[in-house]
Amino acid sequence: SKEWLSSLLSYFINIKSIDDNIESLRASLCSQIGFTPQQLFQYLDKRHKDFLLLNDFVVFLNELHIPFEEKYLRKFIHNFDKDSDFSLNFQEFLGLIIPKKSSDLKYKFLSSRNNYDVISKSTKDIFGKLLCEELELVKNCINTAKFCQRSMGFTCYESFIEIVGNDKYITEKYLYNFLQKNNINISNNDMHQLMFRLDADN
């Protein structure tokens, strides 16, 4: 019996669906005239530490009067904290805001210089919406994962073997084949982004 399969597939579909909204917000943020990632990073890093902590995001969300739950905010930071030092450096921050599907915007900002101009209200608003979507993604993924675990017949080992066979790791190719086999069409860009979300230790 594979009654857990639909729950597991829903988990992956859920990530992709919200990620599509996030990608749209990234493109909107980075398309603004005069915007640079350094500008936003410096605005969030009010103490000039050269990295962002949980409290930096708390201050920003409170500034925009955006409600949030700290447990999801912590998990959100963990998802982008690829070196596991409980903070986001500038390169990790780029992973949060740079569009994955627009190579023009991506290369533009990877080579951009510092800009110390005052950050615009629209930049704050769009980034606030982006954070809201990220926190919603974290919340939904946690709840969907719990639902998977409660599903009749579901075991982590069983689902892992369904994806990789006798191998030890779920690679991008294995996951892509698994999704295709179950009639979930996904582009290469979406596949890269999905693996980025799932690969906690990079």
mmCIF file of C-alpha atoms in Angstrom:
data_model
loop_
_atom_site.group_PDB
_atom_site.id
_atom_site.type_symbol
_atom_site.label_atom_id
_atom_site.label_comp_id
_atom_site.label_asym_id
_atom_site.label_seq_id
_atom_site.Cartn_x
_atom_site.Cartn_y
_atom_site.Cartn_z
ATOM 1 C CA SER A 1 0.000 0.000 0.000
ATOM 2 C CA LYS A 2 1.246 3.486 -0.892
ATOM 3 C CA GLU A 3 -1.461 5.612 0.650
ATOM 4 C CA TRP A 4 1.209 8.072 1.772
ATOM 5 C CA LEU A 5 2.226 8.819 -1.829
ATOM 6 C CA SER A 6 -0.370 11.520 -2.494
ATOM 7 C CA SER A 7 0.633 13.320 0.719
ATOM 8 C CA LEU A 8 4.294 13.237 -0.245
ATOM 9 C CA LEU A 9 3.552 14.521 -3.742
ATOM 10 C CA SER A 10 1.410 17.286 -2.244
ATOM 11 C CA TYR A 11 4.393 18.271 -0.132
ATOM 12 C CA PHE A 12 6.560 18.824 -3.222
ATOM 13 C CA ILE A 13 3.749 20.526 -5.135
ATOM 14 C CA ASN A 14 3.147 22.835 -2.187
ATOM 15 C CA ILE A 15 6.767 23.956 -2.168
ATOM 16 C CA LYS A 16 6.725 24.634 -5.913
ATOM 17 C CA SER A 17 3.433 26.551 -5.808
ATOM 18 C CA ILE A 18 4.506 29.026 -3.133
ATOM 19 C CA ASP A 19 7.992 29.237 -4.638
ATOM 20 C CA ASP A 20 6.391 30.490 -7.870
ATOM 21 C CA ASN A 21 4.906 33.413 -5.919
ATOM 22 C CA ILE A 22 8.254 34.069 -4.246
ATOM 23 C CA GLU A 23 10.040 34.048 -7.608
ATOM 24 C CA SER A 24 7.587 36.638 -8.920
ATOM 25 C CA LEU A 25 8.260 38.873 -5.905
ATOM 26 C CA ARG A 26 12.018 38.458 -6.350
ATOM 27 C CA ALA A 27 11.740 39.616 -9.957
ATOM 28 C CA SER A 28 9.559 42.559 -8.922
ATOM 29 C CA LEU A 29 12.004 43.544 -6.168
ATOM 30 C CA CYS A 30 15.096 43.325 -8.354
ATOM 31 C CA SER A 31 13.446 45.095 -11.312
ATOM 32 C CA GLN A 32 13.039 48.336 -9.395
ATOM 33 C CA ILE A 33 15.048 51.258 -10.728
ATOM 34 C CA GLY A 34 18.144 51.884 -8.613
ATOM 35 C CA PHE A 35 17.751 48.765 -6.483
ATOM 36 C CA THR A 36 20.814 46.760 -5.435
ATOM 37 C CA PRO A 37 21.009 43.789 -3.034
ATOM 38 C CA GLN A 38 23.718 45.597 -1.049
ATOM 39 C CA GLN A 39 21.339 48.488 -0.445
ATOM 40 C CA LEU A 40 18.710 46.228 1.122
ATOM 41 C CA PHE A 41 21.264 44.173 3.054
ATOM 42 C CA GLN A 42 22.764 47.314 4.569
ATOM 43 C CA TYR A 43 19.316 48.584 5.491
ATOM 44 C CA LEU A 44 18.524 45.371 7.380
ATOM 45 C CA ASP A 45 21.990 45.243 8.968
ATOM 46 C CA LYS A 46 21.512 48.390 11.056
ATOM 47 C CA ARG A 47 24.479 47.589 13.343
ATOM 48 C CA HIS A 48 26.859 47.050 10.401
ATOM 49 C CA LYS A 49 27.805 43.502 11.414
ATOM 50 C CA ASP A 50 28.104 42.267 7.802
ATOM 51 C CA PHE A 51 25.616 39.488 8.550
ATOM 52 C CA LEU A 52 21.921 39.246 9.438
ATOM 53 C CA LEU A 53 20.502 37.687 12.577
ATOM 54 C CA LEU A 54 16.988 36.705 13.599
ATOM 55 C CA ASN A 55 16.510 40.061 15.332
ATOM 56 C CA ASP A 56 17.305 42.004 12.144
ATOM 57 C CA PHE A 57 14.302 40.374 10.473
ATOM 58 C CA VAL A 58 12.182 40.843 13.606
ATOM 59 C CA VAL A 59 12.928 44.585 13.562
ATOM 60 C CA PHE A 60 12.040 44.830 9.867
ATOM 61 C CA LEU A 61 8.780 42.888 10.192
ATOM 62 C CA ASN A 62 7.747 44.937 13.213
ATOM 63 C CA GLU A 63 8.605 48.134 11.340
ATOM 64 C CA LEU A 64 6.131 47.159 8.619
ATOM 65 C CA HIS A 65 3.607 45.876 11.192
ATOM 66 C CA ILE A 66 3.713 42.400 9.643
ATOM 67 C CA PRO A 67 2.564 39.657 12.047
ATOM 68 C CA PHE A 68 4.764 36.570 12.270
ATOM 69 C CA GLU A 69 5.546 33.557 14.423
ATOM 70 C CA GLU A 70 9.150 33.406 15.605
ATOM 71 C CA LYS A 71 9.406 29.620 15.237
ATOM 72 C CA TYR A 72 8.744 29.911 11.503
ATOM 73 C CA LEU A 73 11.123 32.861 11.200
ATOM 74 C CA ARG A 74 13.892 30.785 12.801
ATOM 75 C CA LYS A 75 13.234 27.942 10.388
ATOM 76 C CA PHE A 76 13.227 30.362 7.455
ATOM 77 C CA ILE A 77 16.701 31.639 8.417
ATOM 78 C CA HIS A 78 17.920 28.066 8.874
ATOM 79 C CA ASN A 79 16.775 27.238 5.327
ATOM 80 C CA PHE A 80 19.099 29.906 3.855
ATOM 81 C CA ASP A 81 21.908 29.559 6.406
ATOM 82 C CA LYS A 82 24.039 27.206 4.334
ATOM 83 C CA ASP A 83 27.089 27.343 6.614
ATOM 84 C CA SER A 84 24.968 26.756 9.750
ATOM 85 C CA ASP A 85 26.317 29.704 11.752
ATOM 86 C CA PHE A 86 22.811 30.961 12.705
ATOM 87 C CA SER A 87 23.141 34.062 10.538
ATOM 88 C CA LEU A 88 22.900 35.086 6.881
ATOM 89 C CA ASN A 89 25.971 36.518 5.205
ATOM 90 C CA PHE A 90 25.643 38.512 2.005
ATOM 91 C CA GLN A 91 26.020 35.499 -0.308
ATOM 92 C CA GLU A 92 23.299 33.624 1.609
ATOM 93 C CA PHE A 93 21.128 36.748 1.464
ATOM 94 C CA LEU A 94 21.491 36.747 -2.328
ATOM 95 C CA GLY A 95 19.977 33.254 -2.312
ATOM 96 C CA LEU A 96 16.897 34.796 -0.726
ATOM 97 C CA ILE A 97 16.312 37.697 -3.116
ATOM 98 C CA ILE A 98 17.943 37.004 -6.493
ATOM 99 C CA PRO A 99 15.501 35.564 -9.080
ATOM 100 C CA LYS A 100 16.376 32.016 -10.108
ATOM 101 C CA LYS A 101 14.617 32.070 -13.487
ATOM 102 C CA SER A 102 15.817 35.434 -14.813
ATOM 103 C CA SER A 103 19.469 35.162 -15.807
ATOM 104 C CA ASP A 104 19.556 38.852 -16.806
ATOM 105 C CA LEU A 105 18.604 40.014 -13.319
ATOM 106 C CA LYS A 106 20.806 37.392 -11.675
ATOM 107 C CA TYR A 107 23.981 38.408 -13.487
ATOM 108 C CA LYS A 108 23.159 42.090 -13.138
ATOM 109 C CA PHE A 109 23.137 41.911 -9.358
ATOM 110 C CA LEU A 110 26.011 39.502 -8.942
ATOM 111 C CA SER A 111 28.190 42.201 -10.494
ATOM 112 C CA SER A 112 26.492 45.269 -8.971
ATOM 113 C CA ARG A 113 28.260 47.718 -6.681
ATOM 114 C CA ASN A 114 27.259 49.148 -3.311
ATOM 115 C CA ASN A 115 24.511 51.744 -3.319
ATOM 116 C CA TYR A 116 24.015 53.769 -0.145
ATOM 117 C CA ASP A 117 20.888 55.635 -1.260
ATOM 118 C CA VAL A 118 17.865 55.638 1.035
ATOM 119 C CA ILE A 119 15.808 52.506 0.507
ATOM 120 C CA SER A 120 12.390 53.130 -1.063
ATOM 121 C CA LYS A 121 9.018 52.327 0.471
ATOM 122 C CA SER A 122 8.186 50.056 -2.462
ATOM 123 C CA THR A 123 11.385 48.056 -1.829
ATOM 124 C CA LYS A 124 10.379 47.603 1.817
ATOM 125 C CA ASP A 125 6.840 46.606 0.855
ATOM 126 C CA ILE A 126 7.898 44.055 -1.760
ATOM 127 C CA PHE A 127 10.547 42.554 0.506
ATOM 128 C CA GLY A 128 7.956 42.404 3.286
ATOM 129 C CA LYS A 129 5.618 40.451 0.998
ATOM 130 C CA LEU A 130 8.511 38.173 0.018
ATOM 131 C CA LEU A 131 9.201 37.416 3.683
ATOM 132 C CA CYS A 132 5.498 36.714 4.268
ATOM 133 C CA GLU A 133 5.535 34.159 1.436
ATOM 134 C CA GLU A 134 8.721 32.577 2.796
ATOM 135 C CA LEU A 135 7.155 32.217 6.245
ATOM 136 C CA GLU A 136 3.969 30.820 4.715
ATOM 137 C CA LEU A 137 6.082 28.290 2.815
ATOM 138 C CA VAL A 138 7.821 27.208 6.020
ATOM 139 C CA LYS A 139 4.509 26.881 7.852
ATOM 140 C CA ASN A 140 2.831 24.922 5.049
ATOM 141 C CA CYS A 141 5.797 22.586 4.597
ATOM 142 C CA ILE A 142 5.946 21.804 8.318
ATOM 143 C CA ASN A 143 2.196 21.120 8.438
ATOM 144 C CA THR A 144 2.276 19.028 5.258
ATOM 145 C CA ALA A 145 5.224 17.021 6.568
ATOM 146 C CA LYS A 146 3.291 16.298 9.765
ATOM 147 C CA PHE A 147 0.306 15.196 7.701
ATOM 148 C CA CYS A 148 2.573 12.878 5.705
ATOM 149 C CA GLN A 149 3.827 11.302 8.918
ATOM 150 C CA ARG A 150 0.263 10.705 10.088
ATOM 151 C CA SER A 151 -0.827 9.151 6.797
ATOM 152 C CA MET A 152 -1.667 5.489 6.999
ATOM 153 C CA GLY A 153 1.244 3.291 5.933
ATOM 154 C CA PHE A 154 3.682 6.203 5.626
ATOM 155 C CA THR A 155 7.287 5.612 6.610
ATOM 156 C CA CYS A 156 10.264 7.822 5.801
ATOM 157 C CA TYR A 157 12.264 4.788 4.745
ATOM 158 C CA GLU A 158 9.552 3.567 2.376
ATOM 159 C CA SER A 159 9.269 6.934 0.657
ATOM 160 C CA PHE A 160 13.049 7.330 0.466
ATOM 161 C CA ILE A 161 13.435 3.936 -1.232
ATOM 162 C CA GLU A 162 10.609 4.831 -3.625
ATOM 163 C CA ILE A 163 12.699 7.781 -4.831
ATOM 164 C CA VAL A 164 16.275 6.453 -4.820
ATOM 165 C CA GLY A 165 16.008 2.663 -5.020
ATOM 166 C CA ASN A 166 19.208 1.280 -3.499
ATOM 167 C CA ASP A 167 21.183 4.540 -3.482
ATOM 168 C CA LYS A 168 22.042 6.583 -0.378
ATOM 169 C CA TYR A 169 21.129 10.106 -1.479
ATOM 170 C CA ILE A 170 18.210 11.834 -3.154
ATOM 171 C CA THR A 171 19.897 13.660 -6.007
ATOM 172 C CA GLU A 172 18.204 16.163 -8.277
ATOM 173 C CA LYS A 173 17.982 13.502 -10.998
ATOM 174 C CA TYR A 174 16.315 10.954 -8.695
ATOM 175 C CA LEU A 175 13.757 13.456 -7.448
ATOM 176 C CA TYR A 176 13.056 14.707 -10.969
ATOM 177 C CA ASN A 177 12.441 11.154 -12.204
ATOM 178 C CA PHE A 178 10.201 10.447 -9.205
ATOM 179 C CA LEU A 179 8.059 13.521 -9.888
ATOM 180 C CA GLN A 180 7.861 12.810 -13.616
ATOM 181 C CA LYS A 181 6.886 9.203 -12.899
ATOM 182 C CA ASN A 182 3.994 10.526 -10.821
ATOM 183 C CA ASN A 183 2.825 12.968 -13.508
ATOM 184 C CA ILE A 184 4.263 16.131 -11.973
ATOM 185 C CA ASN A 185 5.925 18.166 -14.699
ATOM 186 C CA ILE A 186 8.655 20.449 -13.419
ATOM 187 C CA SER A 187 11.184 22.632 -15.246
ATOM 188 C CA ASN A 188 14.928 22.514 -14.668
ATOM 189 C CA ASN A 189 14.829 25.903 -12.909
ATOM 190 C CA ASP A 190 12.025 24.753 -10.633
ATOM 191 C CA MET A 191 13.945 21.556 -9.933
ATOM 192 C CA HIS A 192 17.065 23.497 -8.931
ATOM 193 C CA GLN A 193 14.996 25.682 -6.607
ATOM 194 C CA LEU A 194 13.239 22.695 -5.053
ATOM 195 C CA MET A 195 16.580 21.052 -4.303
ATOM 196 C CA PHE A 196 17.836 24.334 -2.845
ATOM 197 C CA ARG A 197 14.917 24.247 -0.413
ATOM 198 C CA LEU A 198 15.452 20.629 0.546
ATOM 199 C CA ASP A 199 19.267 20.447 0.702
ATOM 200 C CA ALA A 200 19.787 21.864 4.203
ATOM 201 C CA ASP A 201 23.576 21.280 4.347
ATOM 202 C CA ASN A 202 24.181 22.451 0.764
#
